[in-house]
Amino acid sequence: MSVERILIIGAAGQIGSELTIALRKKFGADRVYATDIKMAEKDIVEGGPFQVLDVMNDKMLIHFIIRNKITQIYLLAAVLSGNAEKLPVQAWNINMESLLNVLEIARMVDKVKKIFWPSSIAVFGPTTQKLKTPQLTVMEPTTVYGIAKLAGERWCSYYHHKYGIDIRSLRYPGLISYKTEAGGGTTDYAVEIYYDAIAHGHYECFIEKDTYMPFMFMPDAIKATIALMDRKRSKLSIHSGYNLAGFSYCPEDFYNEIKKHIPDFTIEYKPDFRQAIADSWPDSIDDSVTKKDWGFTPECDISHMTSIMLSEMKKKLN
Ligand code: AKB
């Protein structure tokens, strides 16, 4: 059996900073190469190999991959939905070129056997069934981020069918975490609300109180990612992105849950341009194909997650 050598692109980000730690535990610290366009936190930089690397520089990237005999790549670098709307063409270029660079390298370098690339609930749009959105359905995203994710899924499927590349992907719901702040997403209100509850006792929410979207606590998302990557290839029927359900919540749900811990916490609703993005995304997701192919069920609901988020963020902010 070959020894795995893993490359993480975007190791300083919200998913990358937690996935790097989990993969270093699984494969051994010296086998997980963390990279990002910017410096990462101390635990990532000092806990194993780390290098500043720009995924858009395909020559540097291929040298790095060959030199370090990389067998698996996790491409996590991306411009998220809210930020992408501010500079649509740049966001499209970054989100698509990074994926195509990695797919082309996987095609050319024999040692690279497996790739992970995150898709998102953003692949769906206003014409998609909103409740229990199925795996296969109408997909007409109206955000540039969603268009890029949908195109990315098609590219993944194309490279799988044409070149036999083993590429796996999840349509992540909104991810909630305390280690590294998300940046520029529409579901990020559900992270900000915890920070502001502790720091200011008040939160100004950019999404309406009763707008539902699916969410998942980061430890569950990390488990899902590793479970998908561990699954025998022959068991996987989807070569674009697997639906990942999580739990559906609206801002008022987070507010009510936080109030159980911080009774004086107040909230004000001031929806901005991200409301239209949220309105175009599913309220809830049907993950029956995911369950059938590799059996994942998330564990952490809003009340458990809120206790952990508040206590971890208190430590952080102190
Ligand atoms: C975003 O809000 O842009 C992301 C996502 C759902 O993909 N968190």
Coordinates of C-alpha atoms and ligand atoms in Angstrom, one line a residue:
M1 CA 0.0 0.0 0.0
S2 CA 1.4 3.4 -0.9
V3 CA 2.1 6.0 1.8
E4 CA -0.3 8.9 1.5
R5 CA 1.2 12.4 1.3
I6 CA -1.5 15.1 1.5
L7 CA -1.5 18.7 0.2
I8 CA -3.9 21.2 1.7
I9 CA -4.5 24.3 -0.3
G10 CA -6.1 27.0 1.8
A11 CA -4.9 25.7 5.2
A12 CA -5.3 29.0 6.9
G13 CA -9.0 29.2 6.1
Q14 CA -12.2 28.2 8.0
I15 CA -12.3 24.6 6.8
G16 CA -8.5 24.2 6.1
S17 CA -7.4 25.2 9.6
E18 CA -9.5 22.4 11.1
L19 CA -9.1 19.8 8.4
T20 CA -5.3 20.1 8.5
I21 CA -5.2 19.3 12.2
A22 CA -7.6 16.3 11.7
L23 CA -5.6 14.9 8.7
R24 CA -2.3 15.3 10.5
K25 CA -3.8 13.2 13.4
K26 CA -4.9 10.6 10.9
F27 CA -1.9 10.4 8.5
G28 CA 1.0 11.8 10.7
A29 CA 2.0 15.5 10.9
D30 CA 4.9 15.1 8.5
R31 CA 2.7 13.7 5.7
V32 CA 0.3 16.6 5.6
Y33 CA 1.6 19.7 3.7
A34 CA -0.4 22.8 4.6
T35 CA -0.3 25.7 2.2
D36 CA -2.0 29.0 1.8
I37 CA -1.6 32.3 0.0
K38 CA -1.2 33.9 3.5
M39 CA 0.5 32.8 6.7
A40 CA -1.6 30.4 8.8
E41 CA -2.0 30.2 12.6
K42 CA 0.9 29.0 14.8
D43 CA -0.5 25.4 15.3
I44 CA -0.7 24.9 11.5
V45 CA 2.7 26.4 10.7
E46 CA 4.5 24.7 13.6
G47 CA 2.5 21.4 13.7
G48 CA 3.9 20.0 10.4
P49 CA 5.1 21.3 7.0
F50 CA 3.7 24.7 6.0
Q51 CA 4.5 26.8 3.0
V52 CA 3.0 30.0 1.6
L53 CA 1.9 29.0 -1.9
D54 CA -0.4 30.6 -4.5
V55 CA -2.7 28.0 -6.2
M56 CA -3.0 30.4 -9.2
N57 CA 0.7 29.8 -9.9
D58 CA 0.4 26.5 -11.7
K59 CA 4.2 26.1 -12.2
M60 CA 5.0 26.6 -8.5
L61 CA 2.1 24.3 -7.6
I62 CA 3.2 21.4 -9.9
H63 CA 6.8 21.7 -8.6
F64 CA 5.6 21.5 -5.1
I65 CA 3.4 18.5 -5.8
I66 CA 6.2 16.6 -7.6
R67 CA 8.9 17.5 -5.1
N68 CA 6.9 16.4 -2.1
K69 CA 5.4 13.2 -3.9
I70 CA 1.8 14.4 -3.1
T71 CA -0.8 11.7 -3.5
Q72 CA -4.0 13.5 -2.3
I73 CA -4.9 17.2 -2.8
Y74 CA -7.6 19.1 -0.8
L75 CA -8.3 22.4 -2.6
L76 CA -10.1 24.6 -0.1
A77 CA -9.1 28.1 -1.3
A78 CA -12.2 30.1 -2.6
V79 CA -13.9 33.4 -2.7
L80 CA -17.2 33.0 -0.8
S81 CA -20.7 34.1 -2.0
G82 CA -20.9 37.6 -0.5
N83 CA -17.4 38.7 -1.4
A84 CA -17.8 37.1 -4.9
E85 CA -20.8 39.4 -5.6
K86 CA -18.5 42.5 -5.1
L87 CA -16.0 41.5 -7.7
P88 CA -17.7 38.8 -9.8
V89 CA -15.2 38.4 -12.6
Q90 CA -12.2 38.2 -10.3
A91 CA -14.1 35.7 -8.0
W92 CA -15.0 33.6 -11.1
N93 CA -11.3 33.6 -12.2
I94 CA -10.0 32.6 -8.8
N95 CA -12.6 30.0 -8.1
M96 CA -12.4 28.3 -11.5
E97 CA -8.7 28.7 -12.3
S98 CA -7.6 27.2 -9.0
L99 CA -9.8 24.1 -9.7
L100 CA -8.6 23.7 -13.3
N101 CA -5.0 24.1 -12.2
V102 CA -5.4 21.2 -9.7
L103 CA -7.4 19.0 -12.1
E104 CA -4.8 19.5 -14.8
I105 CA -2.0 18.6 -12.4
A106 CA -3.9 15.5 -11.3
R107 CA -4.2 14.5 -15.0
M108 CA -0.5 15.0 -15.6
V109 CA 1.1 13.7 -12.3
D110 CA 0.5 9.9 -11.9
K111 CA 1.3 10.0 -8.2
V112 CA -1.8 12.2 -7.5
K113 CA -4.5 9.7 -6.8
K114 CA -7.4 11.6 -5.1
I115 CA -8.7 15.1 -4.9
F116 CA -11.2 16.8 -2.6
W117 CA -12.9 20.0 -3.7
P118 CA -15.7 21.7 -1.8
S119 CA -19.0 22.4 -3.5
S120 CA -21.8 24.2 -1.8
I121 CA -25.6 24.6 -1.4
A122 CA -24.9 27.6 -3.6
V123 CA -25.2 25.4 -6.7
F124 CA -29.0 25.6 -6.3
G125 CA -31.0 28.7 -7.2
P126 CA -34.5 30.2 -6.9
T127 CA -36.1 27.7 -9.3
T128 CA -34.9 24.7 -7.2
Q129 CA -37.3 22.9 -4.8
K130 CA -36.6 24.8 -1.5
L131 CA -37.6 22.1 1.0
K132 CA -35.6 18.9 1.1
T133 CA -33.7 19.8 -2.0
P134 CA -32.8 16.5 -3.8
Q135 CA -29.4 15.5 -5.0
L136 CA -30.5 15.7 -8.7
T137 CA -32.7 18.6 -9.4
V138 CA -33.1 22.0 -11.2
M139 CA -29.9 24.0 -10.8
E140 CA -30.0 27.7 -11.9
P141 CA -27.8 29.5 -9.4
T142 CA -28.0 33.3 -9.5
T143 CA -24.8 34.2 -7.7
V144 CA -21.4 34.2 -9.3
Y145 CA -20.2 31.9 -6.5
G146 CA -23.0 29.4 -7.2
I147 CA -22.3 29.6 -10.9
A148 CA -18.7 28.8 -10.3
K149 CA -19.5 25.9 -7.9
L150 CA -22.0 24.4 -10.5
A151 CA -19.4 24.8 -13.3
G152 CA -16.8 23.3 -10.9
E153 CA -19.0 20.3 -10.3
R154 CA -19.4 19.7 -14.0
W155 CA -15.6 20.0 -14.5
C156 CA -15.0 17.4 -11.7
S157 CA -17.5 15.1 -13.4
Y158 CA -15.8 15.7 -16.8
Y159 CA -12.3 14.9 -15.4
H160 CA -13.7 11.8 -13.7
H161 CA -15.3 10.5 -16.9
K162 CA -12.7 11.6 -19.4
Y163 CA -9.5 11.0 -17.5
G164 CA -10.5 8.7 -14.6
I165 CA -9.5 11.2 -12.0
D166 CA -10.8 10.3 -8.5
I167 CA -12.3 13.6 -7.4
R168 CA -14.7 13.9 -4.5
S169 CA -16.9 16.8 -3.4
L170 CA -19.5 17.8 -0.9
R171 CA -22.1 20.5 -1.2
Y172 CA -21.4 22.0 2.2
P173 CA -24.2 23.8 3.9
G174 CA -23.3 26.9 6.1
L175 CA -20.4 25.9 8.3
I176 CA -20.2 27.1 11.9
S177 CA -16.8 27.1 13.6
Y178 CA -14.8 29.0 16.3
K179 CA -11.2 28.2 15.3
T180 CA -10.9 30.4 12.2
E181 CA -13.5 33.1 11.2
A182 CA -15.2 32.5 7.8
G183 CA -14.9 35.5 5.4
G184 CA -17.5 36.9 3.1
G185 CA -20.1 34.1 3.0
T186 CA -23.9 34.5 3.3
T187 CA -24.2 31.9 6.1
D188 CA -21.4 33.6 8.1
Y189 CA -24.0 35.5 10.1
A190 CA -24.3 32.2 12.1
V191 CA -20.7 32.6 13.2
E192 CA -20.7 36.4 13.7
I193 CA -23.7 36.2 15.9
Y194 CA -21.7 34.2 18.5
Y195 CA -18.8 36.6 18.5
D196 CA -21.0 39.6 18.8
A197 CA -23.1 38.0 21.5
I198 CA -20.0 37.7 23.7
A199 CA -18.1 40.8 22.6
H200 CA -21.1 43.3 22.5
G201 CA -24.2 41.5 23.8
H202 CA -25.8 42.7 20.6
Y203 CA -25.9 41.6 16.9
E204 CA -26.9 43.4 13.8
C205 CA -28.0 40.6 11.5
F206 CA -27.8 40.9 7.7
I207 CA -30.3 38.1 7.1
E208 CA -34.0 38.3 8.0
K209 CA -35.1 36.6 11.2
D210 CA -37.2 33.8 9.6
T211 CA -34.9 32.9 6.6
Y212 CA -34.0 29.2 6.8
M213 CA -30.8 27.7 5.5
P214 CA -29.0 24.4 6.2
F215 CA -26.0 24.5 8.6
M216 CA -23.5 22.2 10.0
F217 CA -21.0 22.4 12.9
M218 CA -17.4 22.2 11.7
P219 CA -16.5 18.9 13.6
D220 CA -19.3 17.2 11.7
A221 CA -18.2 18.7 8.4
I222 CA -14.6 17.5 9.0
K223 CA -15.9 14.0 9.8
A224 CA -18.1 14.0 6.6
T225 CA -15.1 15.1 4.5
I226 CA -12.8 12.4 5.9
A227 CA -15.5 9.7 5.6
L228 CA -16.1 10.6 2.0
M229 CA -12.4 10.5 1.2
D230 CA -12.0 7.1 3.0
R231 CA -14.9 5.5 1.1
K232 CA -14.1 2.9 -1.5
R233 CA -14.3 4.5 -4.9
S234 CA -16.6 1.8 -6.3
K235 CA -19.2 2.7 -3.7
L236 CA -19.5 6.3 -4.9
S237 CA -22.2 7.0 -7.5
I238 CA -21.8 10.8 -7.6
H239 CA -18.8 12.4 -9.2
S240 CA -20.0 16.0 -8.9
G241 CA -20.9 17.0 -5.3
Y242 CA -22.8 15.1 -2.7
N243 CA -25.7 16.8 -0.8
L244 CA -24.9 17.3 2.9
A245 CA -27.9 18.0 5.0
G246 CA -26.9 19.3 8.4
F247 CA -29.7 21.1 10.2
S248 CA -32.0 23.9 9.0
Y249 CA -32.1 27.1 11.1
C250 CA -33.0 30.7 10.8
P251 CA -31.4 33.7 12.6
E252 CA -34.2 33.7 15.2
D253 CA -33.2 30.1 16.2
F254 CA -29.6 31.2 16.9
Y255 CA -30.9 34.2 18.8
N256 CA -33.2 32.2 21.0
E257 CA -30.5 29.6 21.7
I258 CA -27.9 32.2 22.6
K259 CA -30.4 33.9 24.9
K260 CA -30.6 30.8 27.0
H261 CA -26.9 31.4 27.9
I262 CA -26.8 35.3 27.7
P263 CA -30.3 36.5 28.7
D264 CA -29.6 40.2 27.9
F265 CA -28.5 39.4 24.3
T266 CA -30.3 41.6 21.8
I267 CA -30.6 41.4 18.0
E268 CA -31.6 43.8 15.2
Y269 CA -32.4 42.7 11.7
K270 CA -30.9 44.8 8.9
P271 CA -30.9 42.6 5.7
D272 CA -28.5 43.7 3.0
F273 CA -27.6 42.3 -0.5
R274 CA -26.9 38.9 1.1
Q275 CA -30.7 38.4 1.8
A276 CA -31.3 37.8 -1.9
I277 CA -28.6 35.2 -1.9
A278 CA -30.1 33.5 1.1
D279 CA -33.6 33.6 -0.5
S280 CA -32.2 31.8 -3.6
W281 CA -30.7 28.9 -1.6
P282 CA -32.5 25.8 -0.2
D283 CA -34.2 25.8 3.2
S284 CA -33.3 22.2 3.8
I285 CA -31.5 19.4 2.0
D286 CA -32.3 15.8 1.2
D287 CA -29.1 13.7 1.8
S288 CA -30.6 10.3 1.0
V289 CA -28.0 9.5 -1.8
T290 CA -25.2 10.5 0.6
K291 CA -26.6 8.2 3.3
K292 CA -27.0 5.4 0.8
D293 CA -23.5 5.7 -0.7
W294 CA -21.4 6.4 2.4
G295 CA -23.7 6.6 5.3
F296 CA -23.0 10.0 6.9
T297 CA -25.3 11.5 9.6
P298 CA -24.3 14.7 11.5
E299 CA -24.5 14.7 15.3
C300 CA -24.3 18.2 16.6
D301 CA -27.6 20.2 16.8
I302 CA -28.0 23.9 17.6
S303 CA -28.2 23.5 21.4
H304 CA -25.0 21.4 21.7
M305 CA -23.2 23.6 19.1
T306 CA -24.2 26.8 20.9
S307 CA -22.8 25.6 24.2
I308 CA -19.5 24.8 22.5
M309 CA -19.4 27.9 20.4
L310 CA -20.0 30.2 23.4
S311 CA -17.5 28.6 25.7
E312 CA -14.8 28.4 23.0
M313 CA -15.3 32.0 21.9
K314 CA -15.2 33.2 25.4
K315 CA -11.8 31.6 25.8
K316 CA -10.7 33.1 22.5
L317 CA -11.9 36.7 23.2
N318 CA -10.5 36.7 26.7
Ligands
AKB1 C1 -21.3 31.0 1.8 O1 -22.2 31.4 2.5 O2 -20.9 31.6 0.8 C2 -20.7 29.6 2.1 C3 -21.4 28.5 1.4 C4 -22.8 28.1 1.9 O3 -20.9 27.9 0.5 N1 -20.7 29.4 3.5

